XYZ file of C-alpha atoms in Angstrom:
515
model
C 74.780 -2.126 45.650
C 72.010 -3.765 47.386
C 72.511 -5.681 50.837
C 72.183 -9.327 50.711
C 69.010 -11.022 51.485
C 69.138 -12.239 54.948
C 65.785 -14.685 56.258
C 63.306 -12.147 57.897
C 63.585 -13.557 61.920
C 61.202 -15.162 64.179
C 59.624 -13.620 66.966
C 61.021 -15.077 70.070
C 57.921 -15.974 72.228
C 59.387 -16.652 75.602
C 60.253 -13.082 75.821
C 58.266 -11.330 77.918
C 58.694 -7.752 76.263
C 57.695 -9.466 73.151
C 54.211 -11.462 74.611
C 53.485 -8.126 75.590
C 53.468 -6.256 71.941
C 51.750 -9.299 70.496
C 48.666 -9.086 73.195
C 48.959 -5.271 72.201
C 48.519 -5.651 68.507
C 45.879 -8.187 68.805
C 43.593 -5.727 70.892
C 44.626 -2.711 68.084
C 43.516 -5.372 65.128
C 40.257 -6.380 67.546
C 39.375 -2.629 67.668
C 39.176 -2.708 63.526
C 37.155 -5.714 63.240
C 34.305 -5.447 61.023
C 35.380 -2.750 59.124
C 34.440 -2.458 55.400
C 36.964 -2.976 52.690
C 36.810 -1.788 49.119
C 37.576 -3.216 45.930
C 40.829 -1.784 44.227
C 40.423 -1.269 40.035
C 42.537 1.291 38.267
C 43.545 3.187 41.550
C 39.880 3.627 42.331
C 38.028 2.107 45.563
C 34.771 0.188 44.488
C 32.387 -0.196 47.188
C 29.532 -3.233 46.138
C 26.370 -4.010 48.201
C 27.362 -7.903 47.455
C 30.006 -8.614 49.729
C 32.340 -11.127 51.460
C 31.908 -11.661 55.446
C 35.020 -12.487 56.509
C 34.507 -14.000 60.223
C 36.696 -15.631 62.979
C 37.023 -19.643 62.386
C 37.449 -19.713 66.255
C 34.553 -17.392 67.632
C 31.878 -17.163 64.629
C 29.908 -14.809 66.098
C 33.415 -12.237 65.249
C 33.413 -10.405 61.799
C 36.823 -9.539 60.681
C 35.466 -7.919 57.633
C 33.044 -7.193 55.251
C 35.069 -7.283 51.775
C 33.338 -5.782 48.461
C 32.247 -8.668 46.001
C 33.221 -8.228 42.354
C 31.163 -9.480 39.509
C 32.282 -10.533 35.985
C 31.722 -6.507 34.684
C 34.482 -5.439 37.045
C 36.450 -7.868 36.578
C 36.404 -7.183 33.008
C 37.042 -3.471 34.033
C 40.212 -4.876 36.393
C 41.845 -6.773 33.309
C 41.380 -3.816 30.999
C 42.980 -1.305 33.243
C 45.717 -4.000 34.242
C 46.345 -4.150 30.271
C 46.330 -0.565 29.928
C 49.064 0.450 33.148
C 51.480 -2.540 31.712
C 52.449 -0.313 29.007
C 53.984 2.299 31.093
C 54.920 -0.403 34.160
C 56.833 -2.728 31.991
C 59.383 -0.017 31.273
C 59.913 1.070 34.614
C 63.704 0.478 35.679
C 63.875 -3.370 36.934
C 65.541 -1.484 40.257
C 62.780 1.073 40.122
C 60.431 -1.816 40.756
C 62.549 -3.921 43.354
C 63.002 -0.791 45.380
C 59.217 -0.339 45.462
C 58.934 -4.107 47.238
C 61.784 -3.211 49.564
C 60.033 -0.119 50.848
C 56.646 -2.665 51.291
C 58.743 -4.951 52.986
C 59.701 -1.959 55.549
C 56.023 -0.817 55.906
C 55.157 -4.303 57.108
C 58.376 -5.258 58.930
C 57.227 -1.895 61.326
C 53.877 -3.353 61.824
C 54.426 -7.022 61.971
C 52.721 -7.937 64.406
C 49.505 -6.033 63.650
C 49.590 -8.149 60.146
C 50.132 -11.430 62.319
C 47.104 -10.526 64.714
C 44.843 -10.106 61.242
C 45.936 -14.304 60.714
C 45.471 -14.775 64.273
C 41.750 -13.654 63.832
C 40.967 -14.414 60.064
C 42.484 -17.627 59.470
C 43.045 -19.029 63.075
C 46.223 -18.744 62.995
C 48.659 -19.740 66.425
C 51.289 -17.299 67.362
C 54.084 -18.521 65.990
C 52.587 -19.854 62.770
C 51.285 -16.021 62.550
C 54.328 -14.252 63.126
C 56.172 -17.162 60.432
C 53.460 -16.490 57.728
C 54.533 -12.617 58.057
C 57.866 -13.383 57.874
C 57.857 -15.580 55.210
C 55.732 -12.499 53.022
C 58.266 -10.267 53.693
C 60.982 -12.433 52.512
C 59.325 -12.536 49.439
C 59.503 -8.947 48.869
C 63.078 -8.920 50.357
C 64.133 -12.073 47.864
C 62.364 -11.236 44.631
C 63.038 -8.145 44.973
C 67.114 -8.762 44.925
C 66.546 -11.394 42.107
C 65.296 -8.761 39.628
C 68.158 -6.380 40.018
C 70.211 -9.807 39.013
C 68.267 -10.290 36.057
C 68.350 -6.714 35.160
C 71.003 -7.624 32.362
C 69.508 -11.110 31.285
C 72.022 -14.123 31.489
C 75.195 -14.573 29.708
C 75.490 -15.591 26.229
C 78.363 -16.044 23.547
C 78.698 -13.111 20.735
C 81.932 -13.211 18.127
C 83.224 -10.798 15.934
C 81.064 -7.938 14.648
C 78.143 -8.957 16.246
C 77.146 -8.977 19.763
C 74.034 -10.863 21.299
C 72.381 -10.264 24.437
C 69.485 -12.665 26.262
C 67.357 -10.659 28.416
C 63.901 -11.100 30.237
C 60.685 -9.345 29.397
C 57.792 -8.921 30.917
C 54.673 -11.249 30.040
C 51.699 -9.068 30.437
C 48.380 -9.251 32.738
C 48.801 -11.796 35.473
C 45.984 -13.177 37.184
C 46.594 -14.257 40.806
C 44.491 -16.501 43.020
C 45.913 -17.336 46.470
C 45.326 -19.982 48.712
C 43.589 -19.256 52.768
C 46.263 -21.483 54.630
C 49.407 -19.189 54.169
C 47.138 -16.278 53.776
C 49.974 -13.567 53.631
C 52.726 -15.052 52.520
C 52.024 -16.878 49.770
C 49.416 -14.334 48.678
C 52.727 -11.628 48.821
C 54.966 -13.817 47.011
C 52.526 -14.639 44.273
C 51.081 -10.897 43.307
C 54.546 -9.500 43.976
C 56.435 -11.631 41.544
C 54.841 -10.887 38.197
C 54.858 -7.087 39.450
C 58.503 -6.413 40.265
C 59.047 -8.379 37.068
C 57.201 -5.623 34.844
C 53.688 -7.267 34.663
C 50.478 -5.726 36.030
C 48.086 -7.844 38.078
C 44.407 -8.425 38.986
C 44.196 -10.558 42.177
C 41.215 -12.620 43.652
C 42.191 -13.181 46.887
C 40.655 -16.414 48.733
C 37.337 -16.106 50.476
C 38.272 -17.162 53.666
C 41.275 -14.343 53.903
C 40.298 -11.265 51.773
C 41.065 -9.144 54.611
C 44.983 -9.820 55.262
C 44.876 -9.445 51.670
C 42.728 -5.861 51.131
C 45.747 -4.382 54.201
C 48.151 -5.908 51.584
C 46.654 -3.797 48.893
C 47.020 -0.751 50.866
C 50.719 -1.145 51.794
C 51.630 -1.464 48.098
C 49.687 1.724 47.625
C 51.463 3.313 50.392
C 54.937 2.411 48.753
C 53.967 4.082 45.808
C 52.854 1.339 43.424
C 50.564 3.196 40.301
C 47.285 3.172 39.422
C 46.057 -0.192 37.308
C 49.264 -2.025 38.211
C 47.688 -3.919 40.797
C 43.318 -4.309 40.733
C 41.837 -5.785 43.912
C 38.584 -7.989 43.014
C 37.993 -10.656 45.524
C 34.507 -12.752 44.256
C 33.485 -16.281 43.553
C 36.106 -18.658 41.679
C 32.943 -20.161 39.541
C 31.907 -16.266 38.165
C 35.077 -14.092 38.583
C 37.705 -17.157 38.530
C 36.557 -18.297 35.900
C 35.986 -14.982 33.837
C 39.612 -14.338 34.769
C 41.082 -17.068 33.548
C 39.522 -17.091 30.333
C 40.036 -13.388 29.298
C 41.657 -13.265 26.203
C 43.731 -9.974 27.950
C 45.328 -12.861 30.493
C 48.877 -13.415 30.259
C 49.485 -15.781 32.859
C 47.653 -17.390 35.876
C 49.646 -18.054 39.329
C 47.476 -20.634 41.275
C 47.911 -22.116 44.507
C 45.481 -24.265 45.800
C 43.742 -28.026 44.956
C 43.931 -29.983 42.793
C 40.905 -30.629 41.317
C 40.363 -26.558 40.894
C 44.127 -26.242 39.389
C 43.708 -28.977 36.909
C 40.619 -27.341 35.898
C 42.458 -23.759 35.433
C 45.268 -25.625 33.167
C 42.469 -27.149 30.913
C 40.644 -23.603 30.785
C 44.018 -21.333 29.976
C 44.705 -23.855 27.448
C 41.429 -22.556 25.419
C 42.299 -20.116 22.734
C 39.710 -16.927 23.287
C 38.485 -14.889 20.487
C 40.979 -12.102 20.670
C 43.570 -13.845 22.135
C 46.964 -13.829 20.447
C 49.421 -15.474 22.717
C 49.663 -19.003 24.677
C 48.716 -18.436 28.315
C 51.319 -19.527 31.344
C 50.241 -21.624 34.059
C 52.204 -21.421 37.222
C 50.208 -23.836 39.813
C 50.899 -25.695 43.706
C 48.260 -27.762 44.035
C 48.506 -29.935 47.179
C 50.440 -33.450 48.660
C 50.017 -35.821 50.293
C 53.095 -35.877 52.148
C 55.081 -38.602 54.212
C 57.803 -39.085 56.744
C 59.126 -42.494 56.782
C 61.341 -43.536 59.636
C 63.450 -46.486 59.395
C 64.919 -48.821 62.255
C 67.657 -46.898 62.339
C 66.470 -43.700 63.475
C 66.557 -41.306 65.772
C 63.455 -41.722 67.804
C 63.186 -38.830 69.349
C 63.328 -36.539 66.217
C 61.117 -38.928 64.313
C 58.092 -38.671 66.824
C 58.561 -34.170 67.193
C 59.379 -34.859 63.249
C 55.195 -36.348 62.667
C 54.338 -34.311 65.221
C 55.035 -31.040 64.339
C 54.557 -32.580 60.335
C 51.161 -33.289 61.170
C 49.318 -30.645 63.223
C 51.431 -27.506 62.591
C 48.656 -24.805 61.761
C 45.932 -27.853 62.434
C 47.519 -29.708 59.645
C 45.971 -26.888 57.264
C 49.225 -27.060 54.965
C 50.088 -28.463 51.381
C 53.128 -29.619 53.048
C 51.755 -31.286 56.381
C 53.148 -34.644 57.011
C 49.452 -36.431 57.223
C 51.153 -40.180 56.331
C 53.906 -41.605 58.789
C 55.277 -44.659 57.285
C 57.580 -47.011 60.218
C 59.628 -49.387 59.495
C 58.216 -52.263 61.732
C 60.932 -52.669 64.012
C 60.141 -49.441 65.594
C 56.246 -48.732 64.864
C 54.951 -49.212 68.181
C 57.728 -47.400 70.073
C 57.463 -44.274 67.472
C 53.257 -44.740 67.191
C 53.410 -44.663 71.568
C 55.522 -41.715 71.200
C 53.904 -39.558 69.025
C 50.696 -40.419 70.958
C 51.748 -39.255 74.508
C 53.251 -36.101 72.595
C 49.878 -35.467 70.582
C 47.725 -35.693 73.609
C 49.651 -32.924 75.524
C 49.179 -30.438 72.468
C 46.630 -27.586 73.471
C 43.901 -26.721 70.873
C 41.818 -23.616 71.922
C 41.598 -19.803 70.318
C 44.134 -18.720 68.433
C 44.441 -15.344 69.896
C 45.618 -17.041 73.277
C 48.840 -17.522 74.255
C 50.626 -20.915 74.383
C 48.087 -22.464 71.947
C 49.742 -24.918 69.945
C 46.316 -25.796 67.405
C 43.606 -23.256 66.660
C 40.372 -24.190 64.571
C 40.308 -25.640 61.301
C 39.250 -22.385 58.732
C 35.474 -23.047 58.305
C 32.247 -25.080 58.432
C 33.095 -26.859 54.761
C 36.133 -27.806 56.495
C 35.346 -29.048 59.755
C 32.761 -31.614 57.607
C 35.290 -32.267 55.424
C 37.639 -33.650 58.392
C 35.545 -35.057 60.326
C 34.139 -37.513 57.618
C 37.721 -38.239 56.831
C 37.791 -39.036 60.365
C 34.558 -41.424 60.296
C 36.358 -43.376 57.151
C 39.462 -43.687 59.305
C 37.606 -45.857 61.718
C 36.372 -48.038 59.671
C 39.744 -48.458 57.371
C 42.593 -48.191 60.547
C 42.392 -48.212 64.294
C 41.611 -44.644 66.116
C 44.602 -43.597 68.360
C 44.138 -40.522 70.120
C 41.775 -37.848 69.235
C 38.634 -38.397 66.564
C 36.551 -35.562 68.100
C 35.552 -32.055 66.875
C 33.413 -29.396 68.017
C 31.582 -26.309 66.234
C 29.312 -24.677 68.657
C 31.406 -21.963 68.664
C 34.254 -22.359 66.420
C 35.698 -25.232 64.143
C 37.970 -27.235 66.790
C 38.978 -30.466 65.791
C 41.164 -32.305 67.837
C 45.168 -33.884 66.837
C 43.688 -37.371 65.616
C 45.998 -40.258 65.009
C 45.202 -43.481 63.002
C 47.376 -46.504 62.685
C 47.326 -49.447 60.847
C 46.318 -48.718 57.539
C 46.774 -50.078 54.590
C 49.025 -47.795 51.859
C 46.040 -47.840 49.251
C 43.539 -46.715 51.927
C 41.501 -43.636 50.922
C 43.047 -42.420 54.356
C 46.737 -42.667 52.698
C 45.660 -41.792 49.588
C 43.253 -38.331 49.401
C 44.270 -35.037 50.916
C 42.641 -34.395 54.236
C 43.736 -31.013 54.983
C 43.192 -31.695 58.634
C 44.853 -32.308 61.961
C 44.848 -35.784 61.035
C 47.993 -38.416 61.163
C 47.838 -41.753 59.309
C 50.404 -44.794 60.337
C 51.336 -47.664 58.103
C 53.701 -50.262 58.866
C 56.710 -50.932 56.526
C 58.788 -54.065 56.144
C 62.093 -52.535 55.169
C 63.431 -48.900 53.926
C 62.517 -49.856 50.388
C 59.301 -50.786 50.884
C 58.586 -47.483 53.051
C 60.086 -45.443 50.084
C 57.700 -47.197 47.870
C 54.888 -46.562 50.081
C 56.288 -43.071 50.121
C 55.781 -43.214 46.509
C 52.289 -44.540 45.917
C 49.913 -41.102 45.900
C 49.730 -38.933 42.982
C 51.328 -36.462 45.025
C 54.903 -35.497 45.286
C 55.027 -32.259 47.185
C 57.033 -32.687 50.170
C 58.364 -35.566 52.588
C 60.922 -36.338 54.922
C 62.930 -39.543 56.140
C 64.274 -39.921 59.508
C 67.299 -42.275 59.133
C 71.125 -42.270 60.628
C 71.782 -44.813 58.115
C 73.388 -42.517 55.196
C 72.614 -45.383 52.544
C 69.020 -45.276 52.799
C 69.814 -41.495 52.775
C 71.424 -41.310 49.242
C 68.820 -43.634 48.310
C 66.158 -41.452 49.466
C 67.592 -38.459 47.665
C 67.138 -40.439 43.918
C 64.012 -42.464 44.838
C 61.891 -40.448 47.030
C 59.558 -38.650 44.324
C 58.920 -35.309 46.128
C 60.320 -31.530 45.078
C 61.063 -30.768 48.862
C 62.402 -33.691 50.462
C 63.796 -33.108 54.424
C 66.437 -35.553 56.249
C 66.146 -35.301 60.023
C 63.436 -32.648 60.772
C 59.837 -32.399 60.132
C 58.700 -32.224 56.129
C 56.674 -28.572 56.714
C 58.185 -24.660 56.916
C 60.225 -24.090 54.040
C 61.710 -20.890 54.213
C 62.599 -18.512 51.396
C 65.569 -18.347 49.348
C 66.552 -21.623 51.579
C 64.536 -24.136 50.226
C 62.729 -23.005 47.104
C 59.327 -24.669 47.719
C 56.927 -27.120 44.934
C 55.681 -30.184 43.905
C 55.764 -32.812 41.440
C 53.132 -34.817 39.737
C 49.515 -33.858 40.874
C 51.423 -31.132 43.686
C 51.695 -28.862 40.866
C 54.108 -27.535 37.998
C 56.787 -27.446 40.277
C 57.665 -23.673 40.652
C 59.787 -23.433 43.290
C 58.524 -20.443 44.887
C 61.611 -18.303 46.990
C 64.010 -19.703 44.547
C 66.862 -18.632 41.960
C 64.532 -19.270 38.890
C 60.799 -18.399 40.113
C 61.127 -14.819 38.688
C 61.950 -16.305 35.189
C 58.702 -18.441 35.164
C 56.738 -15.086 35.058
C 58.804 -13.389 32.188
C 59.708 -14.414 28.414
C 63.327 -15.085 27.184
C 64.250 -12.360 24.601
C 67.622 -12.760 22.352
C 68.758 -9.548 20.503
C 72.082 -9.861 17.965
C 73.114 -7.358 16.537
C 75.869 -7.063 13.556
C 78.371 -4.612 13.698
């Protein structure tokens, strides 16, 4: 009997006791900084002279690592000895396997906060975004981990007399997984663990701008006993090892998260029949939104203004779900746009590794252009708010900007900004606001602040998004509680830390026999 799967807490904050082990696990990780980390292929540690410097978005001048660089020969080498372990990992018990995450999940649930303290300093992550993305990555061991011992015995079918049939899941092969930087340990868990505990082996490339969370993820699924070849380490560049990756005729199945424009591209490329090859490859991608929170005139004010707030510049907006488009109706714009300005310019944006800091930097120079040129086109297109500025002298601090005004078809309301940024556009009525809603090639998440329950049940059959959120802020999806992806352009719509994710990584088997 396993115990039911119960949502890893939150650290409480305003504890005292608990401020204190944080600021204690920070100085441990600051003592490790710059430390080399190896590549991982068949159970063996490659050390390369090309490597990744992995270095604080707040304080440059900090290396968090220096990560081993793979090249297209060892990343041949990964796949091979990926192919070569699935033969003997696919067999392992289903149980067998789950009980392998659930002893991972203990080995980080002891040191959690030394794993949030690596986002703190690699990815710039706040406190309490740190200490969620931790949670959230061991709730993916604790939840897929349950699902496969429910799957164990396939799903019900019908048999009749003298034969019996049986529809099971198998396991699909070598899985290539590319994670994204923003959720830099959860959603890197969730997406290497889930082909594993299903039976398939795995090479990961972990994003550039987090290899190091991801290398001391590598070594706690060594620790809990994972063997040799099941899971091969090569972090390198998406244009030589990505690519390589994706195309190997070996490949199974790629899980991307990430943007659009490079998830498209892996679709197209898997879809290419390699010399060799002798199966279809499976794409499991999350690719992005552009995500809204409409509030209508009959609203709760209040929790429509912490709703965009908290939408918007949670983890400096740095999310596929961040609420960058607030659409009011126009009975209430200026009262929820004067709102959600006083609130935004009392937020505090400084080092991440400080207490109380509600915004840390934005992850890296690319970035930091990125958004701020955004920000330049929002001046011209809408009317500057509150905020607009950014400095990277030291780090890459941008701060909470707000734009109103705009018009729905703006490049502002329309591209992915990935950025402390917050765009208002006035709406004439709920249905216009839901259209609005509508009008991106997006549909990851969105929320709609209304106490009118019409506009609600409306909402729930016209408002085009996978993760749609009544009353509360359209970010922070937690596992096994609201199974998280996007339609349209957001991706294949997954639904990562739900019932069926598992099955995406497997193939349906039926086996009748007669009697």
């Amino acid at each position: 009997m396993v115990t039911p799967y119960k949502h890893e807490p939150f650290t409480d904050f305003t504890v005292e006791e608990n401020i204190k082990a944080f600021e204690e696990a920070l100085q441990k990780v600051k003592a490790e900084l710059g430390e080399k980390h190896d590549l991982l292929v068949n159970g063996k540690r490659i050390r390369t002279e090309d490597e990744i410097v992995s270095r604080n978005p707040a304080d440059t001048d900090q290396v968090v690592g220096h990560v081993s660089k793979a090249d297209q020969k060892i990343a041949d080498q990964a796949v091979e000895a990926a192919s070569e372990a699935f033969e003997s990992w696919r067999k392992w018990d289903e149980r067998a396997r789950a009980e392998l995450l659930f002893r991972a999940a203990s080995i980080i649930r002891r040191r959690k906060h030394e794993f949030s303290a690596y986002l703190v300093y690699e990815v710039g992550k706040p406190w309490k975004e740190a200490d969620a993305d931790t949670a959230e990555a061991i709730d993916f061991l604790e939840y897929y981990g349950r699902q496969m011992i429910q799957l164990k015995e396939g799903k019900p079918v019908e048999s009749r007399p003298g034969e019996q049939n049986r529809y099971i899941y198998t396991p699909t092969g070598v899985s290539v997984v590319i994670p994204p930087w923003n959720l830099a340990f959860a959603i890197m868990a969730g997406t290497t663990v889930a082909p594993l505990v299903t039976g398939s082996t795995v090479v990961m490339k972990p994003a550039s701008n987090s290899p190091v969370i991801a290398a001391k993820f590598v070594e706690v699924l060594e620790e809990a006993g994972l063997p040799k070849g099941v899971l091969n380490f090569v972090p390198g560049s998406g244009g030589e090892v990505g690519d390589y990756l994706v195309d190997h005729p070996k490949t199974s199945l790629i899980s991307f998260t990430g943007s659009r424009d490079v998830g498209t591209r892996i679709i197209k490329r898997a879809s290419e029949i390699q010399e060799g090859q002798n199966h279809l490859k499976q794409v499991i991608a999350e690719m992005g939104g552009k995500d809204t929170v409409v509030v209508d005139n009959q609203a709760d004010l209040e929790t429509a203004a912490d709703a965009i707030i908290v939408s918007a510049f949670g983890f400096s907006g740095q999310k596929c779900s961040s609420g960058s488009r607030a659409v009011v109706h126009e009975d209430v714009y200026d009262e929820v746009l004067d709102m959600v300005k006083k609130r935004t310019e009392e937020l505090t944006v400084g080092n991440a590794s400080e207490e109380n800091v509600y915004m840390g930097p934005v992850v890296d120079q690319s970035a930091f252009d990125k958004i701020m040129s955004y920000i330049e086109v929002g001046k011209e297109e809408g009317r500057l708010v509150t905020g607009g500025k950014g400095d990277d002298s030291v780090g890459y601090f941008i701060e909470p900007t707000i734009f109103a005004d705009l018009d729905p078809q703006s490049r502002m309301q329309q591209e992915e900004i990935f950025g402390p940024v917050v765009c208002f556009t006035k709406a004439k009525d709920f249905d216009e606001a839901i259209e609005i809603a509508n009008n991106t090639e997006y549909g990851l998440t969105g929320a709609v602040i209304s106490d009118n329950r019409d506009h609600l049940e409306k909402a729930k059959y016209d408002f085009h998004v996978g993760n749609l959120y009544f009353n509360r802020n359209c970010t922070g999806a937690i596992v096994g509680y609201q199974p998280f992806g996007g339609f349209k352009m957001s991706g294949t719509d997954s639904k990562a830390g739900g019932p069926d994710y598992l099955m995406l990584h497997m193939q349906a088997k039926t086996i009748s026999e007669k009697y």
